[in-house]
Amino acid sequence: GQSLEQPSEVTAVEGAIVQINCTYQTSGFYGLSWYQQHDGGAPTFLSYNALDGLEETGRFSSFLSRSDSYGYLLLQELQMKDSASYFCAVRVEDSNYQLIWGAGTKLIIKP
Amino acid sequence: KAGVTQTPRYLIKTRGQQVTLSCSPISGHRSVSWYQQTPGQGLQFLFEYFSETQRNKGNFPGRFSGRQFSNSRSEMNVSTLELGDSALYLCASSLSGVPNQPQHFGDGTRLSIL
């Protein structure tokens, strides 16, 4: 079967750095995406990694290791507005590039 | 550029009824995906349409169906509603659904079953 594992909840302090991990077991892999969803809001796209390494976009970075079937989202200089749920999603390398989703990580930020 | 539009935003139905939800993708986007989200749960994939054809399907019963029109607008139908169908239904569009294209989500339709 296809599965993605990510922690259900992570707590961090404002101004700190936090890492949200995602491990996947899929039949084929094309790329790993991250999405952010605030309570009551719609998910919004954050990043996409197809190759090994770190991709940086402002305070957010995303890392991928294809050999370890593992990736993470790194959030720096945490702000209260970063309190949200974060989802990893994998594009599997089948004929239709199906997108498989993790259950999401709720990030709680304390002042 | 207008975003993904879902209608209605809120809907209340009773068990046994059926419901149709609508999604208008971003102009030029041809791939539309539907998801079900319940409180504290992740996104459960329902199906994806591309060029009026269902390209992928999740593990939902046959009561859940959808279609896509030539202008890429999509509808989702749920028949014989059950209490467990109460959820937020999200629609997402992308240009063509190829791997490196992000999905753009609408605000969802919140369906409550009484």
Short mmCIF file of C-alpha atoms in Angstrom, two decimals, chain A residues 30-31 33 35 37 40-45 48 87 91 94-99 101-104, chain B residues 35 37 40-43 45 48 55-57 88 90 94 97-103 105-107:
data_model
loop_
_atom_site.label_atom_id
_atom_site.label_comp_id
_atom_site.label_asym_id
_atom_site.label_seq_id
_atom_site.Cartn_x
_atom_site.Cartn_y
_atom_site.Cartn_z
CA TYR A 30 8.05 11.47 -8.32
CA GLY A 31 8.16 14.32 -5.82
CA SER A 33 5.09 18.57 -1.69
CA TYR A 35 0.99 22.40 2.10
CA GLN A 37 -3.66 24.90 6.23
CA GLY A 40 -11.00 27.12 8.81
CA GLY A 41 -8.94 27.84 5.73
CA ALA A 42 -7.95 26.09 2.54
CA PRO A 43 -4.60 24.32 2.09
CA THR A 44 -1.98 26.43 0.34
CA PHE A 45 1.07 25.16 -1.50
CA TYR A 48 7.92 20.85 -4.00
CA PHE A 87 0.64 18.29 5.14
CA ARG A 91 3.38 12.27 -6.31
CA ASP A 94 2.29 5.80 -11.91
CA SER A 95 0.55 6.52 -15.17
CA ASN A 96 -1.58 9.25 -13.64
CA TYR A 97 0.82 10.88 -11.14
CA GLN A 98 -1.55 10.31 -8.25
CA LEU A 99 -1.04 12.52 -5.20
CA TRP A 101 -1.39 12.76 1.35
CA GLY A 102 -0.11 12.49 4.91
CA ALA A 103 -2.52 12.98 7.82
CA GLY A 104 -1.04 16.37 8.68
CA TYR B 35 -11.07 15.83 -1.22
CA GLN B 37 -11.74 16.51 5.20
CA GLY B 40 -8.62 16.61 12.80
CA GLN B 41 -8.22 14.44 9.75
CA GLY B 42 -6.09 14.77 6.72
CA LEU B 43 -7.25 15.09 3.19
CA PHE B 45 -8.74 11.88 -1.87
CA GLU B 48 -9.38 13.68 -10.03
CA ARG B 55 -8.02 10.09 -14.09
CA ASN B 56 -7.68 8.89 -10.50
CA LYS B 57 -10.10 7.62 -7.90
CA LEU B 88 -15.54 19.81 4.49
CA LEU B 90 -12.39 20.67 -0.93
CA SER B 94 -3.87 22.61 -11.32
CA GLY B 97 -1.82 17.70 -12.86
CA VAL B 98 1.77 16.94 -13.80
CA PRO B 99 4.03 16.34 -10.79
CA ASN B 100 5.67 19.71 -10.25
CA GLN B 101 2.49 21.73 -10.53
CA PRO B 102 0.96 22.84 -7.23
CA GLN B 103 -2.69 22.33 -6.44
CA PHE B 105 -7.58 24.87 -3.31
CA GLY B 106 -10.96 26.48 -2.98
CA ASP B 107 -12.41 27.43 0.41
#
